[in-house]
CSV table of C-alpha atoms in Angstrom, one decimal:
chain,number,residue,atom,x,y,z
E,1,UNK,CA,105.0,88.4,224.0
E,2,UNK,CA,103.0,86.2,221.8
E,3,UNK,CA,105.1,84.8,218.8
E,4,UNK,CA,103.6,83.9,215.4
E,5,UNK,CA,105.5,81.6,213.2
E,6,UNK,CA,105.3,81.9,209.3
E,7,UNK,CA,106.1,79.8,206.3
E,8,UNK,CA,106.6,80.9,202.9
E,9,UNK,CA,105.7,78.9,199.8
E,10,UNK,CA,107.5,80.6,196.9
E,11,UNK,CA,110.7,81.9,198.0
E,12,UNK,CA,111.4,84.3,195.1
E,13,UNK,CA,111.3,88.0,194.8
E,14,UNK,CA,108.2,88.6,197.1
E,15,UNK,CA,109.2,85.8,199.4
E,16,UNK,CA,112.6,87.6,200.2
E,17,UNK,CA,110.6,90.9,200.6
E,18,UNK,CA,108.4,89.2,203.3
E,19,UNK,CA,111.5,87.6,204.9
E,20,UNK,CA,113.2,91.1,204.9
E,21,UNK,CA,110.1,92.6,206.6
E,22,UNK,CA,110.2,90.0,209.3
E,23,UNK,CA,114.0,90.7,209.9
E,24,UNK,CA,113.0,94.4,210.7
E,25,UNK,CA,110.0,93.5,212.8
E,26,UNK,CA,111.8,94.9,215.9
E,27,UNK,CA,111.5,98.4,214.3
E,28,UNK,CA,107.7,98.3,214.9
E,29,UNK,CA,107.3,100.5,218.2
E,30,UNK,CA,105.3,98.6,220.8
E,31,UNK,CA,103.8,96.0,218.6
E,32,UNK,CA,102.5,93.4,220.9
E,33,UNK,CA,103.1,90.3,218.6
E,34,UNK,CA,106.4,89.0,217.5
E,35,UNK,CA,106.4,87.3,214.0
E,36,UNK,CA,109.3,84.9,212.9
E,37,UNK,CA,110.0,83.2,209.7
E,38,UNK,CA,110.3,79.3,210.3
E,39,UNK,CA,110.0,77.6,206.9
E,40,UNK,CA,110.5,78.2,203.3
E,41,UNK,CA,109.4,76.0,200.5
E,42,UNK,CA,110.8,76.6,196.8
E,43,UNK,CA,111.7,74.3,193.9
E,44,UNK,CA,115.1,76.2,193.3
E,45,UNK,CA,118.0,75.1,195.5
E,46,UNK,CA,119.8,78.5,195.0
E,47,UNK,CA,116.7,80.4,196.2
E,48,UNK,CA,116.5,78.2,199.2
E,49,UNK,CA,120.3,78.8,200.0
E,50,UNK,CA,119.5,82.5,200.4
E,51,UNK,CA,117.4,81.7,203.4
E,52,UNK,CA,120.1,79.8,205.2
E,53,UNK,CA,121.2,83.3,206.3
E,54,UNK,CA,118.1,83.9,208.6
E,55,UNK,CA,118.6,82.5,212.1
E,56,UNK,CA,114.8,81.7,212.8
E,57,UNK,CA,114.4,79.4,209.9
E,58,UNK,CA,114.3,75.7,210.8
E,59,UNK,CA,112.9,74.1,207.7
E,60,UNK,CA,114.1,74.5,204.0
E,61,UNK,CA,112.2,72.2,201.6
E,62,UNK,CA,111.3,71.5,198.0
E,63,UNK,CA,108.1,69.8,199.2
E,64,UNK,CA,105.3,72.3,200.2
E,65,UNK,CA,103.3,69.5,202.0
E,66,UNK,CA,106.1,69.1,204.4
E,67,UNK,CA,105.8,72.9,205.3
E,68,UNK,CA,102.0,72.6,205.6
E,69,UNK,CA,102.5,69.5,208.1
E,70,UNK,CA,104.7,71.5,210.2
E,71,UNK,CA,103.3,72.2,213.7
E,72,UNK,CA,105.7,75.2,213.9
E,73,UNK,CA,103.8,77.1,211.2
E,74,UNK,CA,100.9,79.2,212.2
E,75,UNK,CA,100.5,81.3,208.9
E,76,UNK,CA,101.6,80.6,205.3
E,77,UNK,CA,102.3,83.3,202.7
E,78,UNK,CA,102.1,82.0,199.3
E,79,UNK,CA,103.8,83.8,196.3
E,80,UNK,CA,103.1,81.6,193.2
E,81,UNK,CA,102.0,82.1,189.7
E,82,UNK,CA,98.3,82.9,189.5
E,83,UNK,CA,97.3,79.4,188.0
E,84,UNK,CA,98.4,77.9,191.1
E,85,UNK,CA,96.6,80.0,193.6
E,86,UNK,CA,93.4,78.0,193.7
E,87,UNK,CA,95.2,74.7,194.5
E,88,UNK,CA,97.6,76.1,196.9
E,89,UNK,CA,95.3,78.4,198.8
E,90,UNK,CA,92.8,75.8,199.4
E,91,UNK,CA,95.5,73.2,200.5
E,92,UNK,CA,96.8,75.9,203.0
E,93,UNK,CA,93.4,76.4,204.3
E,94,UNK,CA,92.7,72.6,204.5
E,95,UNK,CA,95.9,72.2,206.5
E,96,UNK,CA,94.4,74.5,209.3
E,97,UNK,CA,96.7,77.3,208.5
E,98,UNK,CA,96.0,80.9,208.3
E,99,UNK,CA,96.8,82.4,204.8
E,100,UNK,CA,98.4,85.7,203.5
E,101,UNK,CA,97.6,85.3,199.8
E,102,UNK,CA,99.1,87.1,196.7
E,103,UNK,CA,96.9,89.0,194.2
E,104,UNK,CA,94.8,88.4,192.3
E,105,UNK,CA,93.6,85.5,194.5
E,106,UNK,CA,93.0,83.0,191.6
E,107,UNK,CA,93.6,83.3,188.0
E,108,UNK,CA,90.0,84.1,187.3
E,109,UNK,CA,86.6,84.6,188.7
E,110,UNK,CA,85.7,80.9,189.1
E,111,UNK,CA,89.0,80.2,191.0
E,112,UNK,CA,88.4,83.1,193.3
E,113,UNK,CA,84.8,81.9,194.1
E,114,UNK,CA,86.2,78.4,194.9
E,115,UNK,CA,88.7,79.8,197.3
E,116,UNK,CA,86.1,82.0,199.1
E,117,UNK,CA,83.7,78.9,199.4
E,118,UNK,CA,86.6,77.0,201.1
E,119,UNK,CA,87.3,79.8,203.4
E,120,UNK,CA,83.6,80.2,204.3
E,121,UNK,CA,83.7,76.6,205.6
E,122,UNK,CA,86.9,77.0,207.5
E,123,UNK,CA,88.2,78.8,210.5
E,124,UNK,CA,91.4,80.1,208.7
E,125,UNK,CA,92.0,83.9,208.7
E,126,UNK,CA,92.7,84.9,205.1
E,127,UNK,CA,93.8,88.3,203.5
E,128,UNK,CA,95.2,89.1,200.2
E,129,UNK,CA,98.3,91.3,199.6
E,130,UNK,CA,98.2,95.0,198.3
E,131,UNK,CA,101.0,97.0,199.6
E,132,UNK,CA,100.8,100.3,197.9
E,133,UNK,CA,98.1,101.9,199.9
E,134,UNK,CA,100.2,101.7,203.1
E,135,UNK,CA,102.4,104.6,201.9
E,136,UNK,CA,101.7,107.6,204.0
E,137,UNK,CA,100.2,109.4,200.9
E,138,UNK,CA,97.3,107.0,200.3
E,139,UNK,CA,96.4,107.0,203.8
E,140,UNK,CA,96.1,110.8,203.9
E,141,UNK,CA,94.0,110.4,200.6
E,142,UNK,CA,91.6,108.3,202.6
E,143,UNK,CA,91.5,110.5,205.5
E,144,UNK,CA,90.8,113.5,203.2
E,145,UNK,CA,88.0,111.5,201.5
E,146,UNK,CA,86.3,110.6,204.8
E,147,UNK,CA,86.6,114.0,206.1
E,148,UNK,CA,83.9,115.6,204.0
E,149,UNK,CA,86.2,118.4,202.9
E,150,UNK,CA,85.9,117.2,199.3
E,151,UNK,CA,82.2,118.0,199.1
E,152,UNK,CA,80.2,116.1,196.5
E,153,UNK,CA,82.6,113.7,194.7
E,154,UNK,CA,82.7,114.5,191.0
E,155,UNK,CA,85.2,111.7,189.9
E,156,UNK,CA,87.8,109.3,190.9
E,157,UNK,CA,90.9,108.3,188.9
E,158,UNK,CA,93.2,105.5,189.9
E,159,UNK,CA,96.0,103.4,188.3
E,160,UNK,CA,99.2,101.4,188.6
E,161,UNK,CA,101.7,101.8,185.5
E,162,UNK,CA,105.1,100.8,184.6
E,163,UNK,CA,106.9,100.7,181.3
E,164,UNK,CA,109.4,97.7,181.5
E,165,UNK,CA,107.5,95.8,178.7
E,166,UNK,CA,108.3,98.6,176.2
E,167,UNK,CA,111.7,96.9,175.8
E,168,UNK,CA,110.7,94.3,173.0
E,169,UNK,CA,113.8,92.2,173.7
E,170,UNK,CA,112.7,91.6,177.4
E,171,UNK,CA,112.4,87.9,177.8
E,172,UNK,CA,109.0,86.2,178.1
E,173,UNK,CA,107.9,85.1,181.8
E,174,UNK,CA,104.7,83.6,183.2
E,175,UNK,CA,103.1,86.9,183.7
E,176,UNK,CA,103.0,87.4,179.9
E,177,UNK,CA,101.2,84.0,179.2
E,178,UNK,CA,97.6,83.6,179.8
E,179,UNK,CA,97.9,79.9,180.6
E,180,UNK,CA,99.9,80.9,183.7
E,181,UNK,CA,98.4,84.3,184.6
E,182,UNK,CA,94.9,84.0,183.4
E,183,UNK,CA,92.9,85.8,180.5
E,184,UNK,CA,92.7,88.9,182.8
E,185,UNK,CA,96.3,89.4,182.0
E,186,UNK,CA,97.7,92.9,183.5
E,187,UNK,CA,94.5,93.3,185.4
E,188,UNK,CA,95.4,90.2,187.6
E,189,UNK,CA,98.9,91.5,188.0
E,190,UNK,CA,98.3,95.2,188.9
E,191,UNK,CA,94.5,95.6,189.4
E,192,UNK,CA,94.0,94.7,193.1
E,193,UNK,CA,96.4,97.4,194.0
E,194,UNK,CA,94.3,99.9,192.1
E,195,UNK,CA,91.0,98.5,193.3
E,196,UNK,CA,92.1,98.2,197.2
E,197,UNK,CA,91.1,101.8,198.2
E,198,UNK,CA,88.1,102.3,196.2
E,199,UNK,CA,86.6,99.0,197.2
E,200,UNK,CA,87.3,99.6,200.8
E,201,UNK,CA,85.7,103.1,200.5
E,202,UNK,CA,82.6,101.4,199.1
E,203,UNK,CA,83.2,102.5,195.5
E,204,UNK,CA,82.3,99.3,193.9
E,205,UNK,CA,81.7,99.6,189.9
E,206,UNK,CA,78.4,98.5,188.7
E,207,UNK,CA,79.2,99.2,185.0
E,208,UNK,CA,82.4,99.0,183.0
E,209,UNK,CA,83.5,99.8,179.5
E,210,UNK,CA,87.0,98.2,178.9
E,211,UNK,CA,89.8,99.1,176.4
E,212,UNK,CA,92.4,96.2,176.5
E,213,UNK,CA,95.6,96.2,174.5
E,214,UNK,CA,98.3,93.4,173.8
E,215,UNK,CA,100.7,95.6,171.8
E,216,UNK,CA,103.8,93.6,172.0
E,217,UNK,CA,102.7,89.9,171.3
E,218,UNK,CA,106.1,88.0,170.8
E,219,UNK,CA,109.1,87.9,173.0
E,220,UNK,CA,112.5,86.2,173.4
E,221,UNK,CA,112.1,82.7,175.0
E,222,UNK,CA,115.4,82.9,176.9
E,223,UNK,CA,116.6,80.0,174.7
E,224,UNK,CA,117.5,81.7,171.6
E,225,UNK,CA,114.0,81.7,170.2
E,226,UNK,CA,110.8,83.6,170.2
E,227,UNK,CA,107.5,82.7,172.0
E,228,UNK,CA,104.0,84.2,171.9
E,229,UNK,CA,103.1,86.8,174.7
E,230,UNK,CA,99.2,86.5,174.6
E,231,UNK,CA,98.3,88.5,177.6
E,232,UNK,CA,96.8,92.0,178.0
E,233,UNK,CA,99.5,94.4,178.5
E,234,UNK,CA,97.4,97.5,179.0
E,235,UNK,CA,94.0,97.9,180.5
E,236,UNK,CA,91.9,101.1,180.7
E,237,UNK,CA,88.5,100.7,182.5
E,238,UNK,CA,86.0,103.3,182.6
E,239,UNK,CA,83.5,102.4,185.2
E,240,UNK,CA,80.4,103.8,187.1
E,241,UNK,CA,80.0,103.7,190.9
E,242,UNK,CA,77.2,104.8,193.2
E,243,UNK,CA,77.8,107.3,195.8
E,244,UNK,CA,75.1,109.1,197.7
E,245,UNK,CA,72.6,107.9,194.9
E,246,UNK,CA,74.7,109.5,192.2
E,247,UNK,CA,76.5,107.7,189.2
E,248,UNK,CA,80.1,108.9,189.6
E,249,UNK,CA,82.7,108.0,186.9
E,250,UNK,CA,85.8,106.1,188.0
E,251,UNK,CA,88.5,105.6,185.7
E,252,UNK,CA,90.9,102.6,186.3
E,253,UNK,CA,94.4,102.3,184.6
E,254,UNK,CA,96.6,99.2,184.7
E,255,UNK,CA,99.4,99.3,182.2
E,256,UNK,CA,102.9,97.6,181.5
E,257,UNK,CA,103.7,99.8,178.7
E,258,UNK,CA,103.2,103.4,179.9
E,259,UNK,CA,106.1,105.5,178.6
E,260,UNK,CA,108.2,107.1,181.4
E,261,UNK,CA,106.8,105.2,184.2
E,262,UNK,CA,109.0,102.9,186.5
E,263,UNK,CA,106.3,101.8,188.8
E,264,UNK,CA,103.7,104.5,189.4
E,265,UNK,CA,100.7,104.0,191.5
E,266,UNK,CA,98.2,106.8,191.9
E,267,UNK,CA,94.8,107.9,193.0
E,268,UNK,CA,92.9,111.2,192.5
E,269,UNK,CA,89.5,112.2,194.1
E,270,UNK,CA,87.9,115.4,193.0
E,271,UNK,CA,84.8,117.1,194.4
E,272,UNK,CA,82.7,120.2,194.4
E,273,UNK,CA,84.7,121.7,197.4
E,274,UNK,CA,88.0,120.0,197.1
E,275,UNK,CA,90.2,117.3,195.9
E,276,UNK,CA,93.2,115.1,196.7
E,277,UNK,CA,95.7,113.3,194.5
E,278,UNK,CA,98.9,111.1,195.3
E,279,UNK,CA,101.3,109.4,193.0
E,280,UNK,CA,104.2,107.1,194.1
E,281,UNK,CA,106.3,108.9,191.4
E,282,UNK,CA,106.8,111.6,193.9
E,283,UNK,CA,106.7,109.7,197.1
E,284,UNK,CA,106.5,112.6,199.6
E,285,UNK,CA,104.0,114.9,197.7
E,286,UNK,CA,100.4,115.0,198.8
E,287,UNK,CA,98.4,117.4,196.6
E,288,UNK,CA,95.2,118.9,198.0
E,289,UNK,CA,92.7,121.2,196.2
E,290,UNK,CA,90.6,123.8,197.7
E,291,UNK,CA,87.7,125.8,196.0
E,292,UNK,CA,88.2,129.4,197.2
E,293,UNK,CA,88.1,132.8,195.3
E,294,UNK,CA,91.1,131.5,193.6
E,295,UNK,CA,91.0,127.8,192.9
E,296,UNK,CA,94.2,126.3,194.6
E,297,UNK,CA,96.3,123.0,194.4
E,298,UNK,CA,98.5,122.7,197.3
E,299,UNK,CA,101.6,120.5,197.8
E,300,UNK,CA,102.3,119.1,201.3
E,301,UNK,CA,105.8,117.3,201.8
E,302,UNK,CA,104.9,114.1,203.7
E,303,UNK,CA,107.2,112.5,206.3
E,304,UNK,CA,107.1,109.0,207.9
E,305,UNK,CA,103.5,108.9,208.9
E,306,UNK,CA,102.3,105.4,208.9
E,307,UNK,CA,99.6,103.3,210.5
E,308,UNK,CA,102.0,101.5,212.8
E,309,UNK,CA,104.6,103.6,214.4
E,310,UNK,CA,108.2,102.5,213.8
E,311,UNK,CA,111.7,103.7,214.9
E,312,UNK,CA,112.3,105.6,211.7
E,313,UNK,CA,112.2,109.3,212.2
E,314,UNK,CA,109.3,111.3,211.2
E,315,UNK,CA,110.8,113.5,208.7
E,316,UNK,CA,112.3,110.7,206.5
E,317,UNK,CA,111.0,109.3,203.3
E,318,UNK,CA,109.3,105.9,203.2
E,319,UNK,CA,110.1,103.2,200.6
E,320,UNK,CA,108.6,100.1,199.1
E,321,UNK,CA,110.1,97.9,201.9
E,322,UNK,CA,108.5,100.3,204.5
E,323,UNK,CA,104.9,100.1,203.3
E,324,UNK,CA,105.4,96.2,202.7
E,325,UNK,CA,106.2,96.1,206.5
E,326,UNK,CA,103.2,98.1,207.3
E,327,UNK,CA,101.0,95.7,205.3
E,328,UNK,CA,102.3,92.8,207.3
E,329,UNK,CA,101.7,94.8,210.6
E,330,UNK,CA,98.2,95.3,209.5
E,331,UNK,CA,97.6,91.5,208.7
E,332,UNK,CA,98.8,90.3,212.1
E,333,UNK,CA,97.0,93.2,213.8
E,334,UNK,CA,93.8,92.2,212.2
E,335,UNK,CA,94.5,88.5,212.9
E,336,UNK,CA,95.1,89.1,216.5
E,337,UNK,CA,92.4,91.6,217.1
E,338,UNK,CA,94.1,95.0,217.5
E,339,UNK,CA,93.7,96.6,214.1
E,340,UNK,CA,91.5,99.3,215.8
E,341,UNK,CA,90.1,100.9,212.8
E,342,UNK,CA,93.4,101.2,210.9
E,343,UNK,CA,93.5,100.3,207.1
E,344,UNK,CA,93.6,96.7,206.7
E,345,UNK,CA,94.6,94.1,204.0
E,346,UNK,CA,92.4,93.0,201.2
E,347,UNK,CA,89.6,90.8,202.3
E,348,UNK,CA,88.7,87.6,200.3
E,349,UNK,CA,85.4,89.2,199.7
E,350,UNK,CA,87.1,92.4,198.1
E,351,UNK,CA,89.2,90.2,196.1
E,352,UNK,CA,86.3,88.4,194.6
E,353,UNK,CA,84.6,91.9,193.8
E,354,UNK,CA,87.9,92.8,191.8
E,355,UNK,CA,87.6,89.6,189.8
E,356,UNK,CA,84.0,90.3,189.1
E,357,UNK,CA,85.1,93.7,187.6
E,358,UNK,CA,88.0,92.2,185.6
E,359,UNK,CA,85.6,89.4,184.1
E,360,UNK,CA,83.1,92.1,183.1
E,361,UNK,CA,86.0,94.0,181.6
E,362,UNK,CA,86.8,91.0,179.3
E,363,UNK,CA,83.2,90.8,178.2
E,364,UNK,CA,83.2,94.5,177.7
E,365,UNK,CA,86.2,94.5,175.5
E,366,UNK,CA,84.8,91.5,173.5
E,367,UNK,CA,81.5,93.1,172.9
E,368,UNK,CA,82.7,96.7,172.6
E,369,UNK,CA,79.9,97.8,174.8
E,370,UNK,CA,79.2,98.8,178.5
E,371,UNK,CA,78.8,95.7,180.7
E,372,UNK,CA,77.0,95.3,184.0
E,373,UNK,CA,79.5,94.2,186.8
E,374,UNK,CA,77.8,91.1,188.5
């Protein structure tokens, strides 16, 4: 069995999630590639200490260049603040490594363009993370949309919302400061998750009207004082997409201040003959609509139906760690050439498309007008 060795740059929360998925790799049924974590880079010694418990790890370092120079590393996963994406992604590619990148793939449109230009002149295999569509529910939404049973599409609604920022005493972090996360704010943090399925379906916005909100603009600095939180907390985008030569409205919601939401990702597609909706708030529930003599919304209780079969029984409920494992399986399957029509990770081109939308949204909000997405 082929073995692929991975290095992580940025060993915090998401780095640990990746490490945990690799630790469960054997749960993938008949998966033809073994993936092992070999190296981790982080500036925090306590974070690196956590990785000492992983037997496959041979290199723990505070110098990312040492990781990139290692001949034992084939693929690098980078989980760093958005303002560092351009530099680190380009250096990973220049080192001849393949890259699994975090969203939003650069802090702004110009950074995303430069990363894409570097990829185009290299042989590196590069994809961007977006794990939420790998739940069974979104996979069923895609199947329903492709089946034709929905009829002529009337509207599309998608979003990703949570409410942790409703706490005005929550300390500031880099995601709440535009110098670190970019002017796009919450769109950079949550937007790629929202756009993954629409873009993959070919529903690419050509126009947008954006309403952006900052709401809570100062937060504790963690040192006894207060500091400015200058990013957009909430974004509501009204867009237009072309489907079968028709202009179809698509509403996109990305919010950190949505009362009652812990971490809810959703998508809804409505048509003349049927419809489908899914929300991670009710992980097992897939809702389908049928236009009959009496119009009917029907709930289906989903089990563990995932793109890459695992040892978990089919009646059990999936969680975040499960869809994260599925996303990684999709990355390595596509890298090795056996994705075979299954849903794949975000491509660099798709990430660039999302940045074009977010950039247009900034212009729309500033001018209070509908803006072309170019």
